[in-house]
Tab-separated table of C-alpha atoms in Angstrom:
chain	number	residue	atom	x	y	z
A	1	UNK	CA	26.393	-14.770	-10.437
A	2	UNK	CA	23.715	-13.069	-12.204
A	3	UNK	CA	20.350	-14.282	-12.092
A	4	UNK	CA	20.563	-15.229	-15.630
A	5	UNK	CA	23.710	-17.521	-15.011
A	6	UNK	CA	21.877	-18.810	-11.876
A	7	UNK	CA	18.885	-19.776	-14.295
A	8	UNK	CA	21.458	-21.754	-16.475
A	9	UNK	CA	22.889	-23.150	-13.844
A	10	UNK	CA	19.797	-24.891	-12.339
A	11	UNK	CA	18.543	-25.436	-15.997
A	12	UNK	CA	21.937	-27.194	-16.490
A	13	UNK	CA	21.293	-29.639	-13.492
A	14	UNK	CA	22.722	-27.704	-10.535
A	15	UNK	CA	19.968	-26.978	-8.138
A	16	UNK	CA	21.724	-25.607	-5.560
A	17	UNK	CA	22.096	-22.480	-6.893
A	18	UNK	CA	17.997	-22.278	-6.709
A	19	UNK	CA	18.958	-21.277	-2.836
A	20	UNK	CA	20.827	-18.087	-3.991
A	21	UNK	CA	17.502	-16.964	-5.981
A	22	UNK	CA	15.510	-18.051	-2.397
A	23	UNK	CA	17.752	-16.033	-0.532
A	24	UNK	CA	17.865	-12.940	-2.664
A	25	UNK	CA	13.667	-12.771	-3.320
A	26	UNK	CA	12.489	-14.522	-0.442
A	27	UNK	CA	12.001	-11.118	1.504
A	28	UNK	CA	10.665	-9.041	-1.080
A	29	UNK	CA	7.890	-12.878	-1.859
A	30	UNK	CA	7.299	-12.831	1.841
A	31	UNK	CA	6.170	-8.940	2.262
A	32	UNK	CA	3.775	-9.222	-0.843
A	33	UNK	CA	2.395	-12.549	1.047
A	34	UNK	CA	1.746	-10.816	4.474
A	35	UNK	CA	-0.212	-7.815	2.795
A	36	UNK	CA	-2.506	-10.274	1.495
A	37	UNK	CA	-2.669	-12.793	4.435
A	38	UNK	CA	-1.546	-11.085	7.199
A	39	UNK	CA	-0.617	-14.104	9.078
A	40	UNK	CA	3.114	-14.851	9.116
A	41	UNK	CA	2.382	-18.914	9.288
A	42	UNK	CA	0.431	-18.163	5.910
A	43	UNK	CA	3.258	-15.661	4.513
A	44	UNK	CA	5.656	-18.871	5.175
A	45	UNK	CA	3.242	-21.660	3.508
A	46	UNK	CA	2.654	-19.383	0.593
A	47	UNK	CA	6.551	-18.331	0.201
A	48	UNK	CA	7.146	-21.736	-0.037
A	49	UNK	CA	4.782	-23.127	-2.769
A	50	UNK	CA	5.774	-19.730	-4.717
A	51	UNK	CA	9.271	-20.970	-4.303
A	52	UNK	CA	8.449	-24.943	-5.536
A	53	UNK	CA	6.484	-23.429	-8.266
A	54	UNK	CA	8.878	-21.529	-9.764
A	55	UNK	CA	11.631	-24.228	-9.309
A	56	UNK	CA	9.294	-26.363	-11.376
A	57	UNK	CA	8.749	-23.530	-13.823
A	58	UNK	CA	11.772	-22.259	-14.342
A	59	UNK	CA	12.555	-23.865	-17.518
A	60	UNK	CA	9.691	-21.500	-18.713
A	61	UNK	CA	11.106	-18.180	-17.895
A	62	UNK	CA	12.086	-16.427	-21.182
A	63	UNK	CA	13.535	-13.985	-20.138
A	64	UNK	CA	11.264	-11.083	-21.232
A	65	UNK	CA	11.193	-9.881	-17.704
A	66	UNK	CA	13.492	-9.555	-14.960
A	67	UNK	CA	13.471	-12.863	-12.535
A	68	UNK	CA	11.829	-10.803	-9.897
A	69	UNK	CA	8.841	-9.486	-11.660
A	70	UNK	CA	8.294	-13.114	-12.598
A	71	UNK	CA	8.519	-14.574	-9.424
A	72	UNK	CA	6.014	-11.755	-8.318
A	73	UNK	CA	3.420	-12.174	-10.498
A	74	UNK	CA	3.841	-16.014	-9.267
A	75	UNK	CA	3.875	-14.882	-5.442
A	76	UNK	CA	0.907	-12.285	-6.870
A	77	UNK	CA	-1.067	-15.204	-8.285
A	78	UNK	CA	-0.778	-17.364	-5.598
A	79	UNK	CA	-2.116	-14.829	-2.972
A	80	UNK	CA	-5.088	-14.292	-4.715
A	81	UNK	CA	-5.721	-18.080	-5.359
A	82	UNK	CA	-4.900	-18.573	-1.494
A	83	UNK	CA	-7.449	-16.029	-1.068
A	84	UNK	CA	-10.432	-17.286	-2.923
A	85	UNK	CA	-9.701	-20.498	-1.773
A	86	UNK	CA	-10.175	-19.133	2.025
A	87	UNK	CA	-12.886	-16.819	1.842
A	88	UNK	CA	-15.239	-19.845	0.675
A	89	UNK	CA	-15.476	-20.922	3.973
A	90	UNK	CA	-14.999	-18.029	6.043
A	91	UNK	CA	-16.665	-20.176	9.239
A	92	UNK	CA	-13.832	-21.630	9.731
A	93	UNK	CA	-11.493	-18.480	9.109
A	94	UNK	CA	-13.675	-16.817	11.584
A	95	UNK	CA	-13.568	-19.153	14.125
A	96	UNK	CA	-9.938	-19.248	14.189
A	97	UNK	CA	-9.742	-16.020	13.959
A	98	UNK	CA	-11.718	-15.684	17.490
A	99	UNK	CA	-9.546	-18.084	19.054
A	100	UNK	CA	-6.814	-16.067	17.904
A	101	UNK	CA	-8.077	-12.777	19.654
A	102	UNK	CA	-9.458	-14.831	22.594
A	103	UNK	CA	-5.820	-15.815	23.343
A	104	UNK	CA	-4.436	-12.401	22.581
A	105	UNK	CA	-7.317	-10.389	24.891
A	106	UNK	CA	-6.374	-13.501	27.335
A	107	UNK	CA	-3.006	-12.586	27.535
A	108	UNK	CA	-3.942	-8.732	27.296
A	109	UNK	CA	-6.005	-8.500	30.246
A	110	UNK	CA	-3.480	-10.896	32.355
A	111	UNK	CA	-1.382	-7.200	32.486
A	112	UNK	CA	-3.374	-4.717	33.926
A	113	UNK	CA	-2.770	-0.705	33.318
A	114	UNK	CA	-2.473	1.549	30.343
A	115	UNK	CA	-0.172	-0.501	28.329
A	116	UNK	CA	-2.559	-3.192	28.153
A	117	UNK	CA	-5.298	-0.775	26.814
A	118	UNK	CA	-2.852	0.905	24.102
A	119	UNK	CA	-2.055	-3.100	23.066
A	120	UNK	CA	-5.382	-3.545	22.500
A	121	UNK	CA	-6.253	-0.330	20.811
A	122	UNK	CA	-2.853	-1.166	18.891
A	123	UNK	CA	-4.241	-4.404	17.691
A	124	UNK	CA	-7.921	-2.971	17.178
A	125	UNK	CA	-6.469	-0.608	14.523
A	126	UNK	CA	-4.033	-3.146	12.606
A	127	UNK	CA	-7.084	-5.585	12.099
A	128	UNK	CA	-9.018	-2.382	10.910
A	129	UNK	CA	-6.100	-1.448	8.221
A	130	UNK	CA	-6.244	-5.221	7.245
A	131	UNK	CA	-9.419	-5.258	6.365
A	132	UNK	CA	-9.893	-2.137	4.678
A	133	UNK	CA	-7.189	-3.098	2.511
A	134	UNK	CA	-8.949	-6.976	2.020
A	135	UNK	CA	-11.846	-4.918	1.297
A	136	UNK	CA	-10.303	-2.737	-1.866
A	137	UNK	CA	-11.294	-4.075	-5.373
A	138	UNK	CA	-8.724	-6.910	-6.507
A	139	UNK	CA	-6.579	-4.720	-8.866
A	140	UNK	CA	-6.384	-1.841	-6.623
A	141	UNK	CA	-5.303	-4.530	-2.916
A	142	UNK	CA	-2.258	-5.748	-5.399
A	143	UNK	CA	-1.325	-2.113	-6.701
A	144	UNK	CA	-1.259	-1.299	-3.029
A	145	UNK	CA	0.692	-3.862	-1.713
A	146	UNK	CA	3.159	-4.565	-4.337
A	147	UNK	CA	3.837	-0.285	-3.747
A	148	UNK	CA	3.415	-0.252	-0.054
A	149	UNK	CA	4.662	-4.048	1.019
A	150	UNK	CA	7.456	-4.380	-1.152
A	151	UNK	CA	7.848	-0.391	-2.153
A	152	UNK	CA	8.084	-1.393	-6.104
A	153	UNK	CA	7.444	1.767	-8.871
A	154	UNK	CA	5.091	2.144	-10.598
A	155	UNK	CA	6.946	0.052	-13.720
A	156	UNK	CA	7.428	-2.475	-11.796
A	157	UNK	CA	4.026	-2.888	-10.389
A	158	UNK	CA	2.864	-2.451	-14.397
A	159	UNK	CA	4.827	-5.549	-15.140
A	160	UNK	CA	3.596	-7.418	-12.417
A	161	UNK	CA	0.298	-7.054	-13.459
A	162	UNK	CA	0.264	-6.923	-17.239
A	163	UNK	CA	-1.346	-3.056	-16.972
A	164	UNK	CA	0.265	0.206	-17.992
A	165	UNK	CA	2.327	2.528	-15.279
A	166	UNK	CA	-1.206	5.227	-15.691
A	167	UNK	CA	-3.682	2.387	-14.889
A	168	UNK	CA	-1.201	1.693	-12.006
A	169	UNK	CA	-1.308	5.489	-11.237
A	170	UNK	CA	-5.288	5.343	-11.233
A	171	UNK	CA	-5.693	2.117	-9.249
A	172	UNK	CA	-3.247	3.283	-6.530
A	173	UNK	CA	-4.817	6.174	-6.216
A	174	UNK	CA	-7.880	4.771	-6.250
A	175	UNK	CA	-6.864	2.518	-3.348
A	176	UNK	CA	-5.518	5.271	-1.223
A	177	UNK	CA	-9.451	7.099	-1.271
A	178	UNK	CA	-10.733	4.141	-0.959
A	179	UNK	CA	-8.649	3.168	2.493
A	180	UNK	CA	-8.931	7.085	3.612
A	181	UNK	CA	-13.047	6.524	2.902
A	182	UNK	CA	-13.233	3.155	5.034
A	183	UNK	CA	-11.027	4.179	7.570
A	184	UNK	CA	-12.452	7.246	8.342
A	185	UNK	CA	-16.104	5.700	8.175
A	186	UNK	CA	-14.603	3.328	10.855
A	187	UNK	CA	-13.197	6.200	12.935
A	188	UNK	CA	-16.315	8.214	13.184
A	189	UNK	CA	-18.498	5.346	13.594
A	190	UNK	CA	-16.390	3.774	16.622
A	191	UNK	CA	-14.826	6.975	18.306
A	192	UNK	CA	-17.061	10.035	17.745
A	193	UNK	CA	-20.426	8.320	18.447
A	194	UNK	CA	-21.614	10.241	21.926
């Protein structure tokens, strides 16, 4: 079925074809939730009010855009709103956050030897890229990881985000300098200090 007939469908009173739609968008809703999160427990939480939201919603889809740009801009909107709601108490994010890397370094240093050093150094520079991309202006982190997460054009990304495909253009662009600037600010600051 098409999603259109699957929309009917549910609209009609058969909800079990909402698990086709969950099945065919749940990857490309649970990328665009780890580049904002980065924590797959997160991803899954989020994916899943995305999911009840738009089950709820769905009798207001008109149509005007495809069901996946829809349920984007939902997954979109609830990142951002997951976001806020997070970074208001970032004591607590912080805190977890150590525990988090005191287990990890725990279970690093258990295993002695080069692979444990290229684990951490693995690790070091993943939290880096994280945050340089949690630290790019709001338009520009969702060009980014609607392109990069879930590889959507530039169209698509326009849709998403109610802008035209040149602002897209500019604000992925933008992004990319932006992430080269931080990262390599990082780089020499941490590896070419004497």
């Amino acid at each position: 079925m098409s999603d259109t007939e699957l929309i009917n469908e549910i609209l009609r009173g058969n909800i079990n074809c909402y698990k086709e739609i969950i099945e065919k968008y749940q990857p490309g809703v649970f990328r665009i939730c780890m580049g904002f999160v980065h924590r797959k427990e997160d991803a899954d939480d989020l994916c899943q009010e995305i999911f009840t939201n738009a089950f709820y919603g769905l009798n207001k889809f008109k149509g005007q855009a495809v069901l996946s740009t829809w349920l984007y801009r939902i997954a979109v909107n609830a990142c951002l709103n997951f976001k806020r709601k997070y970074e208001r108490d970032q004591v607590l994010v912080r805190a977890g956050a150590m525990e988090d890397m005191e287990e990890h370094v725990g279970t690093v240093f258990c295993n002695n030897g080069p692979a444990a050093d290229k684990l951490l150094m693995d690790k070091e520079c993943a939290d880096r890229v994280h945050q340089a991309i949690k630290d790019l202006p709001g338009k520009q982190r969702v060009a980014f990881i609607l392109s990069k997460y879930e590889d959507l054009s530039q169209k698509q990304i326009a849709e998403i985000m109610g802008v035209s495909v040149g602002a897209v253009e500019q604000l992925l662009q933008r992004a990319k300098a932006n992430l080269q600037k931080q990262l390599l600010i990082y780089y020499k600051t941490n590896y070419l200090t004497p």
